[in-house]
mmCIF file of C-alpha atoms in Angstrom:
data_model
loop_
_atom_site.group_PDB
_atom_site.id
_atom_site.type_symbol
_atom_site.label_atom_id
_atom_site.label_comp_id
_atom_site.label_asym_id
_atom_site.label_seq_id
_atom_site.Cartn_x
_atom_site.Cartn_y
_atom_site.Cartn_z
ATOM 1 C CA MET A 283 -16.506 -13.130 73.172
ATOM 2 C CA THR A 284 -19.038 -15.943 73.140
ATOM 3 C CA ILE A 285 -18.182 -19.201 71.071
ATOM 4 C CA THR A 286 -20.079 -21.856 71.142
ATOM 5 C CA THR A 287 -18.621 -24.939 69.084
ATOM 6 C CA ALA A 288 -19.321 -28.809 69.357
ATOM 7 C CA SER A 289 -16.113 -30.960 71.153
ATOM 8 C CA SER A 290 -14.278 -33.360 68.448
ATOM 9 C CA ALA A 291 -12.993 -35.532 70.916
ATOM 10 C CA THR A 292 -15.278 -38.189 71.454
ATOM 11 C CA THR A 293 -15.428 -37.610 67.370
ATOM 12 C CA GLY A 294 -11.809 -38.879 67.121
ATOM 13 C CA THR A 295 -11.839 -42.162 69.293
ATOM 14 C CA VAL A 296 -15.251 -43.116 67.922
ATOM 15 C CA ALA A 297 -13.536 -42.458 64.173
ATOM 16 C CA MET A 298 -10.879 -44.284 65.749
ATOM 17 C CA ALA A 299 -11.946 -47.432 66.698
ATOM 18 C CA PRO A 300 -13.233 -49.051 63.949
ATOM 19 C CA THR A 301 -9.873 -49.068 62.181
ATOM 20 C CA LYS A 302 -7.813 -50.983 65.231
ATOM 21 C CA GLY A 303 -10.865 -53.306 65.198
ATOM 22 C CA LEU A 304 -9.853 -54.027 61.199
ATOM 23 C CA ALA A 305 -5.803 -53.936 62.115
ATOM 24 C CA GLY A 306 -6.384 -56.752 64.619
ATOM 25 C CA ASN A 307 -8.688 -58.459 62.386
ATOM 26 C CA PHE A 308 -6.401 -58.622 59.917
ATOM 27 C CA ASP A 309 -3.811 -59.307 61.677
ATOM 28 C CA THR A 310 -5.586 -62.838 63.146
ATOM 29 C CA PHE A 311 -6.538 -63.859 59.339
ATOM 30 C CA LEU A 312 -3.060 -63.407 58.026
ATOM 31 C CA LYS A 313 -1.944 -65.525 61.043
ATOM 32 C CA ILE A 314 -5.042 -68.507 60.048
ATOM 33 C CA LEU A 315 -4.478 -68.144 56.502
ATOM 34 C CA THR A 316 -0.479 -68.880 57.292
ATOM 35 C CA THR A 317 -1.331 -71.286 59.438
ATOM 36 C CA GLN A 318 -3.808 -73.138 56.724
ATOM 37 C CA LEU A 319 -0.894 -72.532 53.805
ATOM 38 C CA ARG A 320 1.503 -74.959 56.175
ATOM 39 C CA GLN A 321 -1.297 -77.606 56.706
ATOM 40 C CA GLN A 322 -2.922 -78.094 54.082
ATOM 41 C CA ASP A 323 -2.333 -81.065 51.951
ATOM 42 C CA PRO A 324 0.244 -81.154 49.056
ATOM 43 C CA LEU A 325 -1.877 -83.498 47.078
ATOM 44 C CA SER A 326 -4.929 -81.032 47.088
ATOM 45 C CA PRO A 327 -2.964 -77.694 47.194
ATOM 46 C CA MET A 328 -5.942 -74.826 48.174
ATOM 47 C CA ASP A 329 -6.509 -72.788 46.441
ATOM 48 C CA ALA A 330 -4.401 -69.230 45.865
ATOM 49 C CA THR A 331 -6.700 -67.602 43.933
ATOM 50 C CA THR A 332 -9.745 -67.528 46.035
ATOM 51 C CA PHE A 333 -7.489 -66.664 49.295
ATOM 52 C CA THR A 334 -5.287 -64.031 46.858
ATOM 53 C CA SER A 335 -8.982 -62.281 46.382
ATOM 54 C CA GLN A 336 -10.112 -62.290 49.997
ATOM 55 C CA LEU A 337 -6.558 -60.352 51.163
ATOM 56 C CA VAL A 338 -6.952 -57.163 48.646
ATOM 57 C CA GLN A 339 -10.156 -57.795 49.510
ATOM 58 C CA PHE A 340 -10.140 -57.444 53.209
ATOM 59 C CA ALA A 341 -6.957 -54.890 52.383
ATOM 60 C CA SER A 342 -9.523 -53.030 50.168
ATOM 61 C CA VAL A 343 -12.133 -52.217 53.655
ATOM 62 C CA GLU A 344 -9.379 -51.639 55.734
ATOM 63 C CA GLN A 345 -7.638 -48.720 53.126
ATOM 64 C CA ALA A 346 -11.294 -47.635 52.558
ATOM 65 C CA ILE A 347 -11.999 -46.751 56.862
ATOM 66 C CA GLN A 348 -8.407 -45.536 56.938
ATOM 67 C CA THR A 349 -9.684 -42.299 54.513
ATOM 68 C CA ASN A 350 -12.343 -41.330 56.013
ATOM 69 C CA THR A 351 -11.042 -41.366 58.540
ATOM 70 C CA LYS A 352 -8.702 -39.345 57.132
ATOM 71 C CA LEU A 353 -11.418 -37.233 55.660
ATOM 72 C CA GLY A 354 -13.176 -36.422 59.324
ATOM 73 C CA GLU A 355 -9.813 -35.219 61.140
ATOM 74 C CA LEU A 356 -9.166 -32.716 57.357
ATOM 75 C CA THR A 357 -13.177 -32.089 58.197
ATOM 76 C CA ARG A 358 -12.249 -31.014 62.001
ATOM 77 C CA LEU A 359 -9.400 -29.355 60.752
ATOM 78 C CA ALA A 360 -11.448 -27.062 58.340
ATOM 79 C CA ARG A 361 -13.697 -26.100 61.151
ATOM 80 C CA ALA A 362 -12.104 -25.354 63.472
ATOM 81 C CA SER A 363 -10.259 -22.735 60.894
ATOM 82 C CA SER A 364 -13.245 -21.281 59.721
ATOM 83 C CA THR A 365 -14.046 -20.478 63.342
ATOM 84 C CA THR A 366 -10.883 -19.021 63.967
ATOM 85 C CA SER A 367 -11.280 -16.668 60.995
ATOM 86 C CA ALA A 368 -14.994 -15.468 61.993
ATOM 87 C CA MET A 369 -13.931 -14.936 64.858
ATOM 88 C CA GLY A 370 -11.906 -11.346 63.323
ATOM 89 C CA LEU A 371 -15.442 -10.582 62.746
ATOM 90 C CA LEU A 372 -16.566 -10.298 66.630
ATOM 91 C CA GLY A 373 -17.281 -6.052 67.555
ATOM 92 C CA GLN A 374 -17.456 -5.288 63.016
ATOM 93 C CA GLU A 375 -20.614 -3.926 62.059
ATOM 94 C CA VAL A 376 -21.919 -5.955 59.235
ATOM 95 C CA SER A 377 -24.368 -6.244 57.177
ATOM 96 C CA ALA A 378 -25.903 -9.801 55.864
ATOM 97 C CA ARG A 379 -28.901 -11.275 54.350
ATOM 98 C CA ALA A 380 -32.023 -12.136 56.588
ATOM 99 C CA ASP A 381 -36.205 -12.077 56.890
ATOM 100 C CA ARG A 382 -36.001 -12.233 60.387
ATOM 101 C CA LEU A 383 -35.900 -9.754 63.254
ATOM 102 C CA SER A 384 -35.335 -10.409 66.744
ATOM 103 C CA LEU A 385 -37.864 -8.238 68.884
ATOM 104 C CA PRO A 386 -36.490 -7.091 72.190
ATOM 105 C CA ALA A 387 -38.564 -7.058 75.606
ATOM 106 C CA GLU A 388 -39.183 -3.397 75.177
ATOM 107 C CA GLY A 389 -38.662 -0.576 73.072
ATOM 108 C CA ASP A 390 -38.661 -0.866 69.050
ATOM 109 C CA VAL A 391 -37.194 -3.096 66.814
ATOM 110 C CA THR A 392 -35.732 -1.832 63.171
ATOM 111 C CA ILE A 393 -36.472 -3.906 59.834
ATOM 112 C CA ARG A 394 -34.106 -3.396 56.854
ATOM 113 C CA TYR A 395 -34.206 -3.929 53.137
ATOM 114 C CA ARG A 396 -33.628 -2.811 49.458
ATOM 115 C CA LEU A 397 -35.473 -1.880 46.482
ATOM 116 C CA PRO A 398 -33.911 -1.784 42.948
ATOM 117 C CA LYS A 399 -35.975 1.392 42.494
ATOM 118 C CA PRO A 400 -38.404 3.488 43.291
ATOM 119 C CA ALA A 401 -42.169 1.810 44.474
ATOM 120 C CA ALA A 402 -45.283 2.776 44.773
ATOM 121 C CA GLU A 403 -46.793 0.269 47.401
ATOM 122 C CA VAL A 404 -44.316 -1.707 50.436
ATOM 123 C CA THR A 405 -46.053 -3.160 53.175
ATOM 124 C CA VAL A 406 -44.581 -4.461 55.750
ATOM 125 C CA SER A 407 -45.957 -7.626 57.432
ATOM 126 C CA VAL A 408 -44.499 -9.419 60.546
ATOM 127 C CA LEU A 409 -45.621 -13.268 61.661
ATOM 128 C CA ASP A 410 -45.358 -15.270 64.248
ATOM 129 C CA ALA A 411 -44.113 -18.904 64.408
ATOM 130 C CA LYS A 412 -47.589 -20.445 63.138
ATOM 131 C CA GLY A 413 -47.123 -17.899 59.873
ATOM 132 C CA ARG A 414 -49.552 -15.840 61.788
ATOM 133 C CA VAL A 415 -49.759 -11.375 61.070
ATOM 134 C CA VAL A 416 -49.050 -9.794 64.391
ATOM 135 C CA GLY A 417 -47.716 -6.243 62.724
ATOM 136 C CA THR A 418 -48.056 -4.655 59.587
ATOM 137 C CA VAL A 419 -45.999 -1.301 59.062
ATOM 138 C CA VAL A 420 -45.952 1.104 55.833
ATOM 139 C CA GLY A 421 -42.942 0.897 53.975
ATOM 140 C CA SER A 422 -40.876 3.478 52.844
ATOM 141 C CA ARG A 423 -40.571 3.630 48.954
ATOM 142 C CA THR A 424 -37.481 5.097 48.232
ATOM 143 C CA ALA A 425 -34.709 2.960 45.677
ATOM 144 C CA GLY A 426 -31.842 1.321 47.630
ATOM 145 C CA GLU A 427 -31.829 1.311 51.482
ATOM 146 C CA ASN A 428 -34.586 1.832 54.066
ATOM 147 C CA ALA A 429 -35.511 1.241 57.663
ATOM 148 C CA VAL A 430 -39.115 1.550 59.506
ATOM 149 C CA SER A 431 -39.448 0.465 62.137
ATOM 150 C CA TRP A 432 -42.147 -1.557 64.669
ATOM 151 C CA ASN A 433 -43.064 -0.960 67.928
ATOM 152 C CA GLY A 434 -44.232 -4.326 69.150
ATOM 153 C CA ILE A 435 -47.297 -4.288 69.537
ATOM 154 C CA ALA A 436 -50.096 -6.887 68.316
ATOM 155 C CA PRO A 437 -53.046 -5.593 66.155
ATOM 156 C CA ASP A 438 -55.210 -5.962 70.145
ATOM 157 C CA GLY A 439 -53.269 -3.502 71.331
ATOM 158 C CA GLN A 440 -51.062 -6.367 73.241
ATOM 159 C CA ARG A 441 -46.724 -6.029 73.715
ATOM 160 C CA LEU A 442 -45.567 -9.364 71.541
ATOM 161 C CA PRO A 443 -43.199 -11.886 74.132
ATOM 162 C CA ALA A 444 -39.535 -11.059 72.806
ATOM 163 C CA GLY A 445 -38.158 -13.303 70.862
ATOM 164 C CA GLU A 446 -36.992 -14.048 66.444
ATOM 165 C CA TYR A 447 -40.281 -13.238 64.253
ATOM 166 C CA ASP A 448 -40.259 -13.598 60.086
ATOM 167 C CA VAL A 449 -40.396 -10.401 58.822
ATOM 168 C CA ARG A 450 -41.737 -10.400 54.529
ATOM 169 C CA ILE A 451 -42.243 -7.448 52.735
ATOM 170 C CA ALA A 452 -43.945 -6.933 49.729
ATOM 171 C CA ALA A 453 -43.917 -4.096 47.425
ATOM 172 C CA LYS A 454 -45.069 -3.108 44.495
ATOM 173 C CA THR A 455 -45.170 -1.016 41.421
ATOM 174 C CA ALA A 456 -47.894 1.371 40.018
ATOM 175 C CA ASP A 457 -48.874 -0.667 37.355
ATOM 176 C CA GLY A 458 -49.213 -3.197 40.740
ATOM 177 C CA SER A 459 -46.186 -5.455 39.483
ATOM 178 C CA PRO A 460 -43.924 -6.738 42.000
ATOM 179 C CA LEU A 461 -40.698 -5.383 42.829
ATOM 180 C CA ALA A 462 -37.786 -7.764 45.167
ATOM 181 C CA ALA A 463 -36.778 -6.395 48.335
ATOM 182 C CA GLU A 464 -33.846 -7.309 49.634
ATOM 183 C CA GLN A 465 -34.335 -7.196 52.969
ATOM 184 C CA PHE A 466 -31.393 -7.199 55.605
ATOM 185 C CA LEU A 467 -29.739 -7.198 58.836
ATOM 186 C CA ARG A 468 -27.095 -4.339 60.269
ATOM 187 C CA GLY A 469 -24.896 -3.674 63.168
ATOM 188 C CA ARG A 470 -21.982 -6.056 65.501
ATOM 189 C CA VAL A 471 -21.698 -8.951 65.681
ATOM 190 C CA GLN A 472 -22.306 -9.912 69.380
ATOM 191 C CA ALA A 473 -20.762 -13.644 69.120
ATOM 192 C CA ILE A 474 -20.495 -17.003 66.794
ATOM 193 C CA GLU A 475 -22.378 -20.109 67.324
ATOM 194 C CA ARG A 476 -22.238 -23.240 65.500
ATOM 195 C CA LYS A 477 -25.820 -24.248 64.863
ATOM 196 C CA ASP A 478 -26.647 -27.166 63.116
ATOM 197 C CA GLY A 479 -22.906 -27.600 61.918
ATOM 198 C CA ASP A 480 -23.150 -24.379 60.408
ATOM 199 C CA LEU A 481 -21.303 -21.307 61.491
ATOM 200 C CA GLN A 482 -23.684 -18.336 63.087
ATOM 201 C CA LEU A 483 -23.414 -14.577 63.981
ATOM 202 C CA ARG A 484 -25.351 -12.993 66.688
ATOM 203 C CA VAL A 485 -26.069 -9.107 65.570
ATOM 204 C CA ALA A 486 -28.894 -7.469 66.057
ATOM 205 C CA ASP A 487 -30.016 -10.298 69.136
ATOM 206 C CA ALA A 488 -30.128 -12.237 65.677
ATOM 207 C CA LEU A 489 -28.759 -15.789 64.108
ATOM 208 C CA VAL A 490 -27.735 -15.324 60.685
ATOM 209 C CA PRO A 491 -25.366 -17.610 58.455
ATOM 210 C CA LEU A 492 -21.680 -17.237 57.928
ATOM 211 C CA ASP A 493 -22.720 -16.945 54.531
ATOM 212 C CA THR A 494 -25.012 -14.054 54.255
ATOM 213 C CA VAL A 495 -22.899 -11.672 55.522
ATOM 214 C CA SER A 496 -22.653 -9.387 52.459
ATOM 215 C CA LEU A 497 -20.550 -5.881 54.409
ATOM 216 C CA VAL A 498 -18.542 -5.417 57.172
ATOM 217 C CA ARG A 499 -16.702 -2.461 58.888
ATOM 218 C CA GLN A 500 -15.884 -1.122 61.539
ATOM 219 C CA PRO A 501 -17.834 0.520 63.726
ATOM 220 C CA GLY A 502 -17.650 3.880 63.826
ATOM 221 C CA PRO A 503 -18.264 5.848 67.099
ATOM 222 C CA SER A 504 -21.426 7.350 67.461
ATOM 223 C CA SER A 505 -22.422 2.636 66.179
#
């Protein structure tokens, strides 16, 4: 089981610091205000409206910081809850929308997609990090789910480095009109990771956002 999350201890400490500092300043402000009121000239009293306005503004700022602190705590609790829920997906077989693949060091990789209806032509292109096409496969034209294998061999005949690559699928009808193809990954959830604040699932050695999962099922004996 692999779960990678960011620690919230430091965040909690930092969030509480402004509130504690403001509370101390607020007490000091009240002491100064009380002292000034006691020592004011009876013949020229201070403007109570100004003091009251300052007091209200100071209290409003304190309340706002406390509210932000509570919201931060709720956010951390929500993240912890979502992580706990995602743990139930470990080892499960899922299908998730994805336009990337993870090429292993050896062997082929499977590229999956769905067609809304039969196509006259399907071309599957694999691109590297610079957007260059490093592989092309003729895809199945059947309506519904399709799968093709890519051997990871570049046009020059060399095996490409293991890692993640982008996938683009171009499908056309008989009259040449483009046909939308939905790309997806299928496999067991190998790990749960948090990336850029969002939960990601590692499926077929590739990371996919949790909200892209469209199907979850118990893996079969042969999975």
